[in-house]
XYZ file of C-alpha atoms in Angstrom:
169
model
C 0.000 0.000 0.000
C 1.100 3.553 -0.621
C 2.860 5.422 2.164
C 2.949 9.194 2.480
C 3.515 11.987 4.992
C 0.352 13.209 6.715
C 0.280 16.655 8.317
C -1.371 16.604 11.730
C -1.902 20.360 12.026
C -2.595 23.073 9.442
C 0.766 24.752 9.991
C 2.724 21.660 8.983
C 4.856 21.607 12.108
C 3.596 18.197 13.213
C 3.466 15.291 10.791
C 3.652 11.510 10.690
C 3.877 8.703 8.174
C 0.577 7.286 6.991
C -0.454 4.453 4.705
C -3.508 3.534 2.707
C -5.129 0.210 3.601
C -8.088 -1.575 1.990
C -10.526 0.101 4.389
C -9.067 3.475 5.356
C -6.005 5.646 5.837
C -4.055 4.739 8.956
C -1.369 6.725 10.766
C 0.161 6.618 14.237
C 0.802 9.831 16.121
C 1.943 9.939 19.754
C 1.209 6.214 20.111
C -2.392 6.689 19.010
C -3.887 5.362 15.802
C -5.449 7.911 13.466
C -7.882 6.322 11.024
C -10.170 8.036 8.543
C -11.929 7.248 5.282
C -11.154 9.719 2.491
C -13.665 10.393 -0.266
C -11.423 12.255 -2.697
C -7.801 13.224 -3.312
C -7.093 16.732 -4.639
C -3.600 17.793 -5.728
C -2.519 21.198 -4.446
C 1.040 21.581 -5.727
C 3.804 19.688 -7.495
C 7.210 20.538 -6.087
C 10.136 20.037 -8.481
C 13.541 18.764 -7.456
C 15.642 21.498 -5.883
C 17.800 22.184 -2.823
C 16.240 22.181 0.651
C 16.344 25.981 0.911
C 14.796 26.448 -2.521
C 12.133 23.854 -1.774
C 11.299 25.533 1.535
C 11.139 29.012 -0.036
C 9.024 27.831 -2.971
C 6.704 25.867 -0.714
C 6.320 28.842 1.623
C 5.388 31.129 -1.260
C 2.789 28.703 -2.599
C 1.295 27.151 0.534
C 2.779 29.056 3.421
C 4.124 27.136 6.399
C 2.707 23.796 5.209
C 4.550 24.124 1.911
C 7.765 25.187 3.653
C 7.651 22.185 5.966
C 6.932 19.871 3.057
C 9.809 21.363 1.076
C 12.339 20.885 3.843
C 11.254 17.434 4.965
C 10.715 15.542 1.792
C 14.156 15.254 0.266
C 14.866 15.103 -3.444
C 12.604 14.320 -6.358
C 9.263 15.766 -7.422
C 6.595 15.638 -4.734
C 2.855 16.251 -4.758
C 1.158 18.114 -1.925
C -2.458 16.951 -1.795
C -5.634 17.155 0.245
C -7.670 14.181 1.378
C -11.342 15.170 1.536
C -13.203 13.259 4.249
C -16.885 12.326 4.353
C -17.801 15.237 6.616
C -16.121 17.768 4.289
C -12.989 18.342 6.354
C -9.605 17.954 4.735
C -6.216 16.560 5.683
C -3.031 17.503 3.857
C -0.259 15.154 2.862
C 2.790 14.791 0.653
C 3.755 11.872 -1.581
C 6.341 11.215 -4.294
C 4.985 12.127 -7.704
C 5.452 8.609 -9.064
C 3.286 7.215 -6.220
C 0.478 9.753 -6.573
C -1.513 7.811 -9.247
C -1.419 4.699 -7.046
C -2.671 6.775 -4.114
C -5.621 8.012 -6.180
C -6.479 4.456 -7.250
C -6.307 3.182 -3.688
C -8.547 5.964 -2.353
C -11.069 5.141 -5.089
C -10.849 1.463 -4.095
C -11.667 2.368 -0.486
C -15.056 3.653 -1.665
C -15.940 0.291 -3.216
C -14.582 -1.855 -0.366
C -17.001 -4.403 1.086
C -16.167 -6.311 4.276
C -15.412 -9.977 3.568
C -14.445 -9.321 -0.040
C -10.828 -10.392 0.472
C -11.898 -13.540 2.321
C -14.069 -14.602 -0.617
C -11.285 -13.989 -3.110
C -8.815 -15.918 -0.974
C -11.248 -18.826 -0.598
C -11.735 -18.962 -4.361
C -7.985 -19.081 -4.990
C -7.444 -21.730 -2.318
C -10.205 -23.943 -3.724
C -8.707 -23.589 -7.189
C -5.256 -24.514 -5.911
C -6.614 -27.532 -4.041
C -8.672 -28.752 -6.976
C -5.882 -28.848 -9.535
C -4.021 -31.827 -8.003
C -7.257 -33.584 -7.165
C -8.574 -33.221 -10.692
C -5.366 -34.542 -12.183
C -5.379 -37.586 -9.910
C -9.086 -38.367 -10.123
C -9.471 -38.236 -13.857
C -12.169 -36.535 -15.891
C -15.253 -38.169 -14.341
C -13.993 -37.867 -10.772
C -13.061 -34.197 -11.184
C -16.459 -33.408 -12.730
C -18.236 -35.063 -9.798
C -16.019 -33.243 -7.296
C -16.539 -29.852 -8.937
C -20.300 -30.425 -9.114
C -20.487 -31.358 -5.448
C -18.434 -28.310 -4.398
C -20.625 -25.973 -6.438
C -23.761 -27.636 -5.047
C -22.593 -27.338 -1.421
C -21.568 -23.692 -1.768
C -24.888 -22.859 -3.424
C -26.746 -24.598 -0.589
C -24.720 -22.741 2.055
C -25.408 -19.379 0.372
C -29.109 -20.186 0.136
C -29.276 -21.127 3.818
C -27.413 -17.964 4.851
C -29.770 -15.770 2.841
C -32.773 -17.543 4.307
C -31.570 -16.960 7.865
C -30.738 -13.285 7.109
C -34.245 -12.659 5.789
C -35.932 -14.190 8.824
C -33.600 -12.513 11.333
């Protein structure tokens, strides 16, 4: 997952490393977890490669103290200063390498479509596929067809029973 620097305050004096997970953005500050779900990522500024003093001066002129702090702290290479827009309309600022910014945008968009249990289902599908390959080779064509049919039948029955209990509950 993409890692970036998250500014804790608006001035840019306090910051921490954050990362995007499947569900949210997670950071640790003063031994406390900060978690929030962003809705959108908006770029504010692209800072070109320059010396620390030039980066600080350019960042200060464009974004004030936040830009100056970002310019000094982030080393060499182009960086993107961005805003994460949260569900309630508030924003959080951060800085990421320019080459990682498209991945950050994709991951924030993926957070919006995340459904709990989605990874478990995908993992179960892969594991069943991996377990079936050796069985199908050893059982032959008829045996593998019977095995696949029984697995599909059992999973369909389990899904039907789960839906029936959810409707009555």
